[in-house]
CSV table of C-alpha atoms in Angstrom, one decimal:
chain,number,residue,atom,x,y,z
A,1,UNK,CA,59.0,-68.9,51.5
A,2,UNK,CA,58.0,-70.8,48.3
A,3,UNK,CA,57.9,-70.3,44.6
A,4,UNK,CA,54.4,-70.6,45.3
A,5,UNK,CA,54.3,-68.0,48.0
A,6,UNK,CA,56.6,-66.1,46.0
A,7,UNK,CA,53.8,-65.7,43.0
A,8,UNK,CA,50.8,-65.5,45.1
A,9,UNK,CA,53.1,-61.9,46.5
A,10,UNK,CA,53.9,-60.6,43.5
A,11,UNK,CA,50.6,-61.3,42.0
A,12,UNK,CA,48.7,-59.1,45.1
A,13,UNK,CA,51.1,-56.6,45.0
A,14,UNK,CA,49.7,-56.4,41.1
A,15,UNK,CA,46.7,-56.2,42.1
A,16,UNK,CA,47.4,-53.8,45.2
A,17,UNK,CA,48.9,-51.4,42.4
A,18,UNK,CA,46.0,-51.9,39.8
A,19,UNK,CA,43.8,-50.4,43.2
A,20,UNK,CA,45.7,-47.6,43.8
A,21,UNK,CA,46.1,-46.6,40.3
A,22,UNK,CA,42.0,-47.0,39.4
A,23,UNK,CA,41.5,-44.8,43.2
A,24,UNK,CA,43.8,-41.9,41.7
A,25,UNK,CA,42.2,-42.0,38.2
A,26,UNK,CA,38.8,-42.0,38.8
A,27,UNK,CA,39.6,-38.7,42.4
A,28,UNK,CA,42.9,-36.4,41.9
A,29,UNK,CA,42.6,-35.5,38.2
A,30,UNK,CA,41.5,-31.8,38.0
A,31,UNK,CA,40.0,-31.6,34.7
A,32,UNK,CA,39.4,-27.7,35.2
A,33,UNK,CA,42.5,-26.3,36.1
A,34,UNK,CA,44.9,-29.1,35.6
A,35,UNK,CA,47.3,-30.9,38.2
A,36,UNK,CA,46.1,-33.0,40.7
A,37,UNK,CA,43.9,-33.1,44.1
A,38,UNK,CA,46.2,-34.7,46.7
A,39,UNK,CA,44.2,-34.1,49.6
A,40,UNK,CA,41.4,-36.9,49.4
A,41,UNK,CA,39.3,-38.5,52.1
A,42,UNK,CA,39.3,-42.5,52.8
A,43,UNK,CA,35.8,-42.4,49.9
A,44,UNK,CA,37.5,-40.5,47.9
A,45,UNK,CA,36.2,-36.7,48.7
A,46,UNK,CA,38.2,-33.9,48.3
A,47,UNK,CA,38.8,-32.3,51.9
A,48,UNK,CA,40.8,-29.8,50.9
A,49,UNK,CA,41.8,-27.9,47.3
A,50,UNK,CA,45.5,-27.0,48.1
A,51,UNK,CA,47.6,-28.7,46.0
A,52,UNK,CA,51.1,-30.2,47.4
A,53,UNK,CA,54.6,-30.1,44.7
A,54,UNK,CA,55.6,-32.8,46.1
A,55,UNK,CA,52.9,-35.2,45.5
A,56,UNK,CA,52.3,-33.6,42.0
A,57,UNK,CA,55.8,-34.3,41.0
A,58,UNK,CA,55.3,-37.8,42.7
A,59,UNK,CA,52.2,-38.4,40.5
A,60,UNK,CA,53.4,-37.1,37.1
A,61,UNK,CA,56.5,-39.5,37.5
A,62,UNK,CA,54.0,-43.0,38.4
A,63,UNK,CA,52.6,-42.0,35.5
A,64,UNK,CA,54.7,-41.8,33.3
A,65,UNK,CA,57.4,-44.7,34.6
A,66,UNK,CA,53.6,-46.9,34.1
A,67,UNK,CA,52.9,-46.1,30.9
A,68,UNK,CA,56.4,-46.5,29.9
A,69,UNK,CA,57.7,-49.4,31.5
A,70,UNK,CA,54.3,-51.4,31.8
A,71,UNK,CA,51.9,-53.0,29.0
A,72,UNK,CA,48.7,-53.2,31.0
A,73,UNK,CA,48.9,-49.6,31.8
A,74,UNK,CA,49.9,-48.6,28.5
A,75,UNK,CA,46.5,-46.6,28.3
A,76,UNK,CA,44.9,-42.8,27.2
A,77,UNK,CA,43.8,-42.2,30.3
A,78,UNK,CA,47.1,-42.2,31.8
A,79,UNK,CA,48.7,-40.8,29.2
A,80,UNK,CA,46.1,-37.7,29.5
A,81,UNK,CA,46.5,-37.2,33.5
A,82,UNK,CA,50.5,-37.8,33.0
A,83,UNK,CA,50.0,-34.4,30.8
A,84,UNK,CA,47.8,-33.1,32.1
A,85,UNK,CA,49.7,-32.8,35.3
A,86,UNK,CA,52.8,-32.0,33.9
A,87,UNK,CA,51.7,-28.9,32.2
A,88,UNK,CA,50.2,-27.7,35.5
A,89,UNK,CA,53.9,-28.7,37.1
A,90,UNK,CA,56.0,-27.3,34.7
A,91,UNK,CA,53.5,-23.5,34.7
A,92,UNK,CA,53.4,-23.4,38.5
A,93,UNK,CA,55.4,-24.9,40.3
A,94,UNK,CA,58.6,-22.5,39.5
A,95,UNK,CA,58.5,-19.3,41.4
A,96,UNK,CA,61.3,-16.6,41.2
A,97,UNK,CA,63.2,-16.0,44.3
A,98,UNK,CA,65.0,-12.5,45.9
A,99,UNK,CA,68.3,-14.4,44.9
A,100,UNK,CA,66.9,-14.2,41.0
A,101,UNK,CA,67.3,-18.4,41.3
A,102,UNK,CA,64.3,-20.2,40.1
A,103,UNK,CA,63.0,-22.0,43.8
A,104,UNK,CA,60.0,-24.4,43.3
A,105,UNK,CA,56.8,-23.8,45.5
A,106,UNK,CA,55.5,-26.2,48.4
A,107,UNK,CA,52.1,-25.7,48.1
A,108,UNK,CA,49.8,-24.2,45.5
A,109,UNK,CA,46.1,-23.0,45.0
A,110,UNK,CA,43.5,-24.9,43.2
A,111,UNK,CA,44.3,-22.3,40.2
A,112,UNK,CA,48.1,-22.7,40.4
A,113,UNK,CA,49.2,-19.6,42.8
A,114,UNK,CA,52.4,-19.8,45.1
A,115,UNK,CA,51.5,-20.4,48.4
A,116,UNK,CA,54.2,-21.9,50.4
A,117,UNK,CA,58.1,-22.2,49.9
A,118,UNK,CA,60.0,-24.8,52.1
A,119,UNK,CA,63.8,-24.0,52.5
A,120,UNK,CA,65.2,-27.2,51.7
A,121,UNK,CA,65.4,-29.0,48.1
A,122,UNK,CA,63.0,-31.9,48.2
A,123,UNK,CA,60.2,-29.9,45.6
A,124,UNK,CA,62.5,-29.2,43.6
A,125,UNK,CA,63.7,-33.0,43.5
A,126,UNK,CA,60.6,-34.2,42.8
A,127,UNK,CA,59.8,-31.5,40.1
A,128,UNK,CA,63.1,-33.0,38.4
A,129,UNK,CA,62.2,-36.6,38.4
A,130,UNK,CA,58.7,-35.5,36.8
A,131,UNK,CA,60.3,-33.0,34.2
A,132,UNK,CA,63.0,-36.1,33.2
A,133,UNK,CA,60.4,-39.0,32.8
A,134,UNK,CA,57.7,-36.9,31.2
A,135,UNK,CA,60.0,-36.0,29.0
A,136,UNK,CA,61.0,-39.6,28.1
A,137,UNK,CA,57.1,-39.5,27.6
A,138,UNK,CA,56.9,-37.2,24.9
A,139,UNK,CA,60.5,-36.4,23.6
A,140,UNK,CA,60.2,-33.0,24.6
A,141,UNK,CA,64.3,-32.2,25.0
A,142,UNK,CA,63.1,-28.9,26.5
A,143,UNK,CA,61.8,-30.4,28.9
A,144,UNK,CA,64.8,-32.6,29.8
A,145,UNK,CA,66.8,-29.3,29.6
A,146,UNK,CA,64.6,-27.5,32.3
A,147,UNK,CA,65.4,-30.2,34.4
A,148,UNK,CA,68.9,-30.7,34.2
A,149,UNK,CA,69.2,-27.1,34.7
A,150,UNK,CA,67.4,-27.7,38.2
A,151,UNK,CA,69.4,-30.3,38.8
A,152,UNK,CA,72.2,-27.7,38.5
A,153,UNK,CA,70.8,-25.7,40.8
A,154,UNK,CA,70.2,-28.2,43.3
A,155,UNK,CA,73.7,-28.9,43.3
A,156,UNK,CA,75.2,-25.8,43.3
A,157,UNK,CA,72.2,-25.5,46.6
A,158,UNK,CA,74.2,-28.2,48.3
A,159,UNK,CA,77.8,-28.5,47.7
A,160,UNK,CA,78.3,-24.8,47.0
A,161,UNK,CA,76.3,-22.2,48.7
A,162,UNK,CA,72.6,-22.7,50.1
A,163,UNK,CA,71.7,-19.3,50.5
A,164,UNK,CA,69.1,-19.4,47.8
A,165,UNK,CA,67.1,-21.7,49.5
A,166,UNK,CA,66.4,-18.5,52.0
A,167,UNK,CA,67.1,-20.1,54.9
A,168,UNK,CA,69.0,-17.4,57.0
A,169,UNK,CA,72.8,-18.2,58.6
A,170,UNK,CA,71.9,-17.9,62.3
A,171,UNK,CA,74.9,-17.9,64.4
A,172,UNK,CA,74.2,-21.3,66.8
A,173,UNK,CA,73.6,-22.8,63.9
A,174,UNK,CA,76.1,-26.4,63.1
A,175,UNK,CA,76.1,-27.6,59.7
A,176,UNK,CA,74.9,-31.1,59.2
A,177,UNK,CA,74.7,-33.7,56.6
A,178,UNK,CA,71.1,-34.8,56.9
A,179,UNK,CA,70.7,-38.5,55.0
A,180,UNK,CA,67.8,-37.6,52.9
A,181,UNK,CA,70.3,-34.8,50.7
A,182,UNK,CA,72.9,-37.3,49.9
A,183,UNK,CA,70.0,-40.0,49.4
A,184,UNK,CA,67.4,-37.9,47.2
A,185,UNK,CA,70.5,-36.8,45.0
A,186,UNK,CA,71.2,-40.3,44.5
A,187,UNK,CA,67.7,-40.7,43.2
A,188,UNK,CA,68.2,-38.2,41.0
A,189,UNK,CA,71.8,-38.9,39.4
A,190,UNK,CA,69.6,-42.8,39.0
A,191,UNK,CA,66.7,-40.9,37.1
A,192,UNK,CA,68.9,-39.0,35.3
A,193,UNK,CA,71.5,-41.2,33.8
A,194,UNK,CA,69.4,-43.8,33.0
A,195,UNK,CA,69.7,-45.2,29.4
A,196,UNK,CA,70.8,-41.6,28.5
A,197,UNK,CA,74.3,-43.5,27.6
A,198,UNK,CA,78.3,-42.7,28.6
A,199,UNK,CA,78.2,-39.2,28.0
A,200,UNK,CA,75.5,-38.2,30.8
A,201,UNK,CA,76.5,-40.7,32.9
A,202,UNK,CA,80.0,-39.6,32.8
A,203,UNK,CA,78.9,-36.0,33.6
A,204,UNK,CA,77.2,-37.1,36.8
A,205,UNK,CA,79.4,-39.9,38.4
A,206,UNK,CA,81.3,-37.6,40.7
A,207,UNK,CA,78.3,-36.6,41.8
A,208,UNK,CA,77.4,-40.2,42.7
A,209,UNK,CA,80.4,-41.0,44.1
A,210,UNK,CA,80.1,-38.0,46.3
A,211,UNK,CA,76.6,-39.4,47.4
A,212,UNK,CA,77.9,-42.5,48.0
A,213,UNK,CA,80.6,-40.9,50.9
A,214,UNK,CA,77.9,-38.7,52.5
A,215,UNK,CA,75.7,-41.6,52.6
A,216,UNK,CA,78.5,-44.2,54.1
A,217,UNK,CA,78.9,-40.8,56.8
A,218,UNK,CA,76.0,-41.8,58.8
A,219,UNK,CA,77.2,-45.1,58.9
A,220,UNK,CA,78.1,-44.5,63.4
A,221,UNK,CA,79.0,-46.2,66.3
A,222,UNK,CA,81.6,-48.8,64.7
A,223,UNK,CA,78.9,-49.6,61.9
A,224,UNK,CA,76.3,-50.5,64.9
A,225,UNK,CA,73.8,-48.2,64.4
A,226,UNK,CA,72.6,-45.2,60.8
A,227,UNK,CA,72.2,-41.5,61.6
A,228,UNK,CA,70.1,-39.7,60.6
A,229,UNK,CA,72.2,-36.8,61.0
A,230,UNK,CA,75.7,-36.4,61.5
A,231,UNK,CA,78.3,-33.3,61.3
A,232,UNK,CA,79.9,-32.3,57.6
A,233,UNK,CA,82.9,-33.9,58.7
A,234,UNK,CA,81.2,-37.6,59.2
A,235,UNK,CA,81.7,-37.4,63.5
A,236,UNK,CA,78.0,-37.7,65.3
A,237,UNK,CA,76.3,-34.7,66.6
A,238,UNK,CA,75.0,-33.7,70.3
A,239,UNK,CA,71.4,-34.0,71.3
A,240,UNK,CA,68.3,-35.4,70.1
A,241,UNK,CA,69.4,-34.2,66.5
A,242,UNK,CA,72.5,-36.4,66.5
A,243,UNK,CA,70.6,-39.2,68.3
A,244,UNK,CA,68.0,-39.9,65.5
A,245,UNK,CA,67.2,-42.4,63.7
A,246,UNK,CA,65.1,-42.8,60.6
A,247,UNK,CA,64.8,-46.8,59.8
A,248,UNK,CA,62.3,-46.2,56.8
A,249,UNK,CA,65.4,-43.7,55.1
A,250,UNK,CA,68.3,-46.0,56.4
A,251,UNK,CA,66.4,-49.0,54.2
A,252,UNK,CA,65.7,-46.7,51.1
A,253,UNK,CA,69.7,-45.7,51.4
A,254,UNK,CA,70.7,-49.2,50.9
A,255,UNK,CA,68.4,-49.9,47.8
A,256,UNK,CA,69.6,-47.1,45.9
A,257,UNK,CA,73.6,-48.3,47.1
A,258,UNK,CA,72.5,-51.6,45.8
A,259,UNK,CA,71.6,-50.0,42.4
A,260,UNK,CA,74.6,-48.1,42.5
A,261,UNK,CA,76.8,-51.1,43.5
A,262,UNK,CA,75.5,-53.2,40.8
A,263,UNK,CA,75.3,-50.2,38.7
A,264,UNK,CA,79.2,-49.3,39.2
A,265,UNK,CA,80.2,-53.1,39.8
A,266,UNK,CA,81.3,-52.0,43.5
A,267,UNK,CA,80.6,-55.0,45.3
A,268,UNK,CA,82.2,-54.0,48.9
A,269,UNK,CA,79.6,-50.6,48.5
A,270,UNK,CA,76.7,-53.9,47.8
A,271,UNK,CA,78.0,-56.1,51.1
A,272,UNK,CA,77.6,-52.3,53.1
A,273,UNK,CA,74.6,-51.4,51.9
A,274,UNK,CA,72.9,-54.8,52.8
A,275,UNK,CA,74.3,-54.8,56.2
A,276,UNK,CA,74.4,-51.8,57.3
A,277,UNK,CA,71.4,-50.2,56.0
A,278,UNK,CA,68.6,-53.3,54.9
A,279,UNK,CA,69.6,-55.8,57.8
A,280,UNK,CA,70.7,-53.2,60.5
A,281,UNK,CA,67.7,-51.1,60.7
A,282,UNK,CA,65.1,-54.0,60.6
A,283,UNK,CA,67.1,-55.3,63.8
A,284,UNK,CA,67.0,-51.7,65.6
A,285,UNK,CA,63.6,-50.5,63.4
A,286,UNK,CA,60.9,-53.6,64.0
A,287,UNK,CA,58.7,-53.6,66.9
A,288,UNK,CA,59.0,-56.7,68.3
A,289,UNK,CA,55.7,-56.6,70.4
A,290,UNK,CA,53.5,-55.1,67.5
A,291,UNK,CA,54.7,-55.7,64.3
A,292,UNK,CA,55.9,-53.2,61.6
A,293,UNK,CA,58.9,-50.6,61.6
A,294,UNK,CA,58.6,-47.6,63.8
A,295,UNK,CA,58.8,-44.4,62.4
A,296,UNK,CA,61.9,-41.9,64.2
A,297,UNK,CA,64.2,-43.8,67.4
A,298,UNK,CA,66.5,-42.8,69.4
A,299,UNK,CA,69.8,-44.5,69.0
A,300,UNK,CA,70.7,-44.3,73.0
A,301,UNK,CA,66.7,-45.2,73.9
A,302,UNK,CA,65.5,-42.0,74.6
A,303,UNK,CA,62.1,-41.4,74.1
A,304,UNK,CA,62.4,-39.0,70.5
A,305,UNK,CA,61.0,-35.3,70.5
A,306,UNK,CA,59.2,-36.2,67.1
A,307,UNK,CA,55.7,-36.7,68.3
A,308,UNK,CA,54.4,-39.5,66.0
A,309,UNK,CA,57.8,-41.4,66.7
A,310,UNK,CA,56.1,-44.8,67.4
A,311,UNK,CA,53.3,-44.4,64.5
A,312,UNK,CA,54.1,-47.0,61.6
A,313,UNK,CA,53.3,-45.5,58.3
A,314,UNK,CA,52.7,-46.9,54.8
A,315,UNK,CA,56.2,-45.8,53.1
A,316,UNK,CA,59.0,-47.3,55.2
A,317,UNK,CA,57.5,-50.6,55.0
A,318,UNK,CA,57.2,-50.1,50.8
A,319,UNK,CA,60.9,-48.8,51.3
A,320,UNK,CA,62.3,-52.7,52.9
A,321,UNK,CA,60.2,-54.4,50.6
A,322,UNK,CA,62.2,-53.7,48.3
A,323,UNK,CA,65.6,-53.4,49.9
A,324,UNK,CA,64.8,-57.3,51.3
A,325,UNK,CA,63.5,-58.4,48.1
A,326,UNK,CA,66.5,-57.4,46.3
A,327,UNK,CA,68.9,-57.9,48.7
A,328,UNK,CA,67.8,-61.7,48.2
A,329,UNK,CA,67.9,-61.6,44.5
A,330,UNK,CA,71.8,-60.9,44.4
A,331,UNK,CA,72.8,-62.8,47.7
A,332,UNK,CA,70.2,-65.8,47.6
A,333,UNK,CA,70.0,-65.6,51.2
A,334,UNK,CA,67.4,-67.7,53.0
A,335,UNK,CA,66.8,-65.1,55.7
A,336,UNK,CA,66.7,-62.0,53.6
A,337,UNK,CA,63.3,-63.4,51.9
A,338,UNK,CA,62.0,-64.3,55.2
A,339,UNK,CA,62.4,-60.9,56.5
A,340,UNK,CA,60.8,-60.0,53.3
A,341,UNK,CA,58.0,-62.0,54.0
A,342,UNK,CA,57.4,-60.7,57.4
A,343,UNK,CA,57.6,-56.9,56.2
A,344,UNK,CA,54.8,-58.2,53.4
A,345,UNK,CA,52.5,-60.0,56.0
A,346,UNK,CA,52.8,-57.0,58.0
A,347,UNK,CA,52.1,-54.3,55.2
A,348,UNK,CA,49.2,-55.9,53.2
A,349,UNK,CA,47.3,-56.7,56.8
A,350,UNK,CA,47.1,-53.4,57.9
A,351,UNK,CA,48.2,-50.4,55.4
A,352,UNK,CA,45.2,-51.4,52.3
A,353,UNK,CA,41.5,-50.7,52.3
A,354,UNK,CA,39.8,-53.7,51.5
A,355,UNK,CA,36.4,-51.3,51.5
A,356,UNK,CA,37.3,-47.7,50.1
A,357,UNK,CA,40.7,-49.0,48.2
A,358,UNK,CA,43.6,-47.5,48.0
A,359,UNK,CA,46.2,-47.3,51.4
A,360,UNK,CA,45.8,-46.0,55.1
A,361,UNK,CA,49.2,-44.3,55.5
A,362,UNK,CA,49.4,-43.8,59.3
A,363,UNK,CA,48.8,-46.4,61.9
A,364,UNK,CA,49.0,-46.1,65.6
A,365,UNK,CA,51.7,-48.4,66.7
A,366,UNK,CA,49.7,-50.9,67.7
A,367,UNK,CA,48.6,-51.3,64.3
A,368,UNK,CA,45.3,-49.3,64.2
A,369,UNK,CA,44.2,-47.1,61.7
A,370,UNK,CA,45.2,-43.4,63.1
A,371,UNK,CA,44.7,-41.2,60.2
A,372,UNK,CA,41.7,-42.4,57.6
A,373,UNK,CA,42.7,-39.8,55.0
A,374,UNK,CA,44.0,-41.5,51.4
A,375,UNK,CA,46.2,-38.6,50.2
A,376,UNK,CA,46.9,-35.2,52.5
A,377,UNK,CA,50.1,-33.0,52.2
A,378,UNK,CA,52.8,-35.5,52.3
A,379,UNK,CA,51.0,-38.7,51.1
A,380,UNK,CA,49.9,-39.2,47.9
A,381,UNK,CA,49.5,-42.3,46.1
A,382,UNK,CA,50.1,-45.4,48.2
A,383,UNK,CA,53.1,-48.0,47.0
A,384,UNK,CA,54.7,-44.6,46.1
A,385,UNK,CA,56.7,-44.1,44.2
A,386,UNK,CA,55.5,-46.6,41.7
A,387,UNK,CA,58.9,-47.8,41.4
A,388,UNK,CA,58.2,-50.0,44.6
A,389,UNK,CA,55.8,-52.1,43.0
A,390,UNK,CA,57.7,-51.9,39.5
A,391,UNK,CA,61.2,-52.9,41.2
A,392,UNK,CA,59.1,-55.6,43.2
A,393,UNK,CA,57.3,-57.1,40.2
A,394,UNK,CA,60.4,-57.6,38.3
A,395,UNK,CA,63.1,-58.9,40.8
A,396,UNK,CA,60.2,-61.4,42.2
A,397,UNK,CA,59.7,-62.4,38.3
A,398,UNK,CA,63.6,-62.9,38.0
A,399,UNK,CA,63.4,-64.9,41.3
A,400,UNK,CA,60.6,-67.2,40.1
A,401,UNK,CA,63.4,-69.2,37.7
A,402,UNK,CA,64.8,-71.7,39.7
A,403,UNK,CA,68.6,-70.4,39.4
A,404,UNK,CA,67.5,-67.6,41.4
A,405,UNK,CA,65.3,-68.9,44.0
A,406,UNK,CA,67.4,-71.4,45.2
A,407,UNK,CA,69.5,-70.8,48.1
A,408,UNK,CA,72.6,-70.0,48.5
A,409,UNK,CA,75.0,-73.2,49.3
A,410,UNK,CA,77.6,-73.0,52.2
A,411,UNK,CA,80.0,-75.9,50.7
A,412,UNK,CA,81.8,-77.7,53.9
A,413,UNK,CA,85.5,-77.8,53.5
A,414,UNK,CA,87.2,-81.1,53.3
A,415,UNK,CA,89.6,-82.2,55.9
């Protein structure tokens, strides 16, 4: 790949992003009742009122990072739906559980009622990384309070005792350590910390360290093959549930363990998280006759219980974007960029609407569009979070110099 190619990438995934902001400007904003619409049809028609914690947690957070981090989209608009949909969050999205612990909602009405709880921590994750960047926003501190408090919660969820996520102790039940806990925690110690100085970081690096071990856990099969899910004790599980294999959450692992590598100045945690989870699951993850990373396999070949197991959807293509783009920037390896190239060729021929705008998020695994829908209960905006395009953008700007572009020299030895 050129530093010609390299530009002409960076400037469509610009542009990409500059489509999927306009698309969830100009549909999602509720201007009556606040919050945002996350169910919306390929045009742009709302399908269905519900609206999804997730994706409004999601939203409030592109927001804000954008108007933030970003000149161009340093504008009222997205100031007011940033807001906007953070004062609709931070009303309704909190509900009061038997345990007298504050649990955050699934899904909500139009108006803001409770209408699903999940029992596992992933609203409440995203309701954190919203609370903590809108409050970078506006410099609310009691804002950054509420959700360091969650945080707390969370934590004590995980590493303490669970039962106020009200999910019942059955007795066949086997204790795991599913990837995504370890991972989204990670996330959050990452939002968290950042630029807040020594003293907050200092308050969470055992918790990141701890990520880091259950993380390097579902590293199986003498480093041959990621888990999804493995036992508490890092040894791999029976059945289909210890068989799985997630290559879109093995590649967004090993981005945020390149963070924290570089972060923490680890570099044998950088060398295993670019082998183990950005190279490794390409190799087992791409479908060599069709193109693009499949969704759930099964480590042993199996065919996997998860019914849309051989669907290719938008975000574990966004996630090894990233992990390949920055895997080059700190290694300079020639074939990392040209994976990264065939991800990219892949993701911008068959995930954007060149008519409608915005993304398709679910392809049949031949490629073909499967669901039209541009945002429904689990997918909101497309190049989501906007910290794909963000983290893109700005390692493929440090790349264009030519210190960093050029690659990396074997020297021979001399005899």
């Amino acid at each position: 790949m050129s530093v010609v190619t390299l530009e002409k990438c960076r400037e469509n995934i610009r542009k990409q992003l500059d489509n999927v902001v306009d698309f969830w400007l100009k549909y999602s904003l509720d201007r009556v009742h606040g919050g945002f619409f996350t169910c919306i049809g390929k045009d742009g028609k709302i399908y269905d009122e519900l609206k999804y914690v997730w994706l409004q947690g999601r939203q409030v957070w592109m927001y804000c990072r954008l108007y933030r981090t970003m000149d161009r989209f340093h504008k009222p608009e997205i100031l007011e739906a940033a807001t906007v949909g953070g004062a609709f969050l931070r009303k309704f999205a909190r509900v009061s559980s038997s345990s007298g612990q504050w649990k955050c909602a699934f899904c909500l009405t139009r108006d803001g009622k409770a209408l699903k709880v999940q029992r596992t921590i992933f609203s409440e994750c995203f309701y954190i990384m919203a609370m903590d960047e809108l409050s970078r926003l506006t410099g609310d501190k009691d804002m950054q309070l509420e959700a360091e408090q969650m945080m707390e919660q969370l934590i004590y969820w995980v590493q303490v005792d669970p039962s106020g996520l009200g999910r019942p102790q059955l007795p066949g039940e086997v204790p795991i350590n599913s990837l995504s806990v370890p991972m989204m925690l990670m996330c959050l110690v990452q939002q968290l910390t950042e630029g807040r100085g020594q003293e907050v970081a200092q308050k969470y690096k055992e918790l990141g360290n701890w990520c880091v071990e259950q993380i390097l856990q579902h590293i199986q099969r003498a480093g041959t093959a990621i888990l999804e899910n493995v036992s508490v004790d890092g040894s791999e599980l029976p059945g289909c549930q210890g068989r799985l294999q997630n290559p879109g959450h093995a590649l967004e692992a090993g981005w945020f363990l390149m963070l924290y590598g570089a972060q923490s100045g680890d570099k044998e945690i950088h060398r295993t998280a670019i082998r183990n989870f950005v190279e490794l699951p390409y190799q087992y993850g791409w479908d060599k006759e069709h193109g693009g990373l499949f969704y759930f396999l099964d480590v042993d070949g199996h065919c996997p219980t998860q019914l849309e197991w051989s669907m290719k959807l938008w975000w574990p293509h966004c996630e090894a974007l990233i992990a390949f783009l920055m895997a080059y920037s700190h290694t300079r390896k020639p074939e990392l960029l040209e994976i990264f190239s065939e991800v990219y060729q892949y993701t911008f021929s068959h995930f954007p609407d060149a008519e409608n705008g915005e993304w398709f998020g679910y392809l049949t695994q031949e490629g073909k569009v499967a669901l039209d829908f541009k945002g429904g209960p689990f997918k909101g905006k497309s190049i989501l979070p906007a910290q794909h395009s963000l983290i893109c953008t700005q390692i493929s700007v440090k790349m264009l110099s030519a210190a960093y572009f050029r690659p990396q020299v074997v020297k021979k030895k001399k005899k």
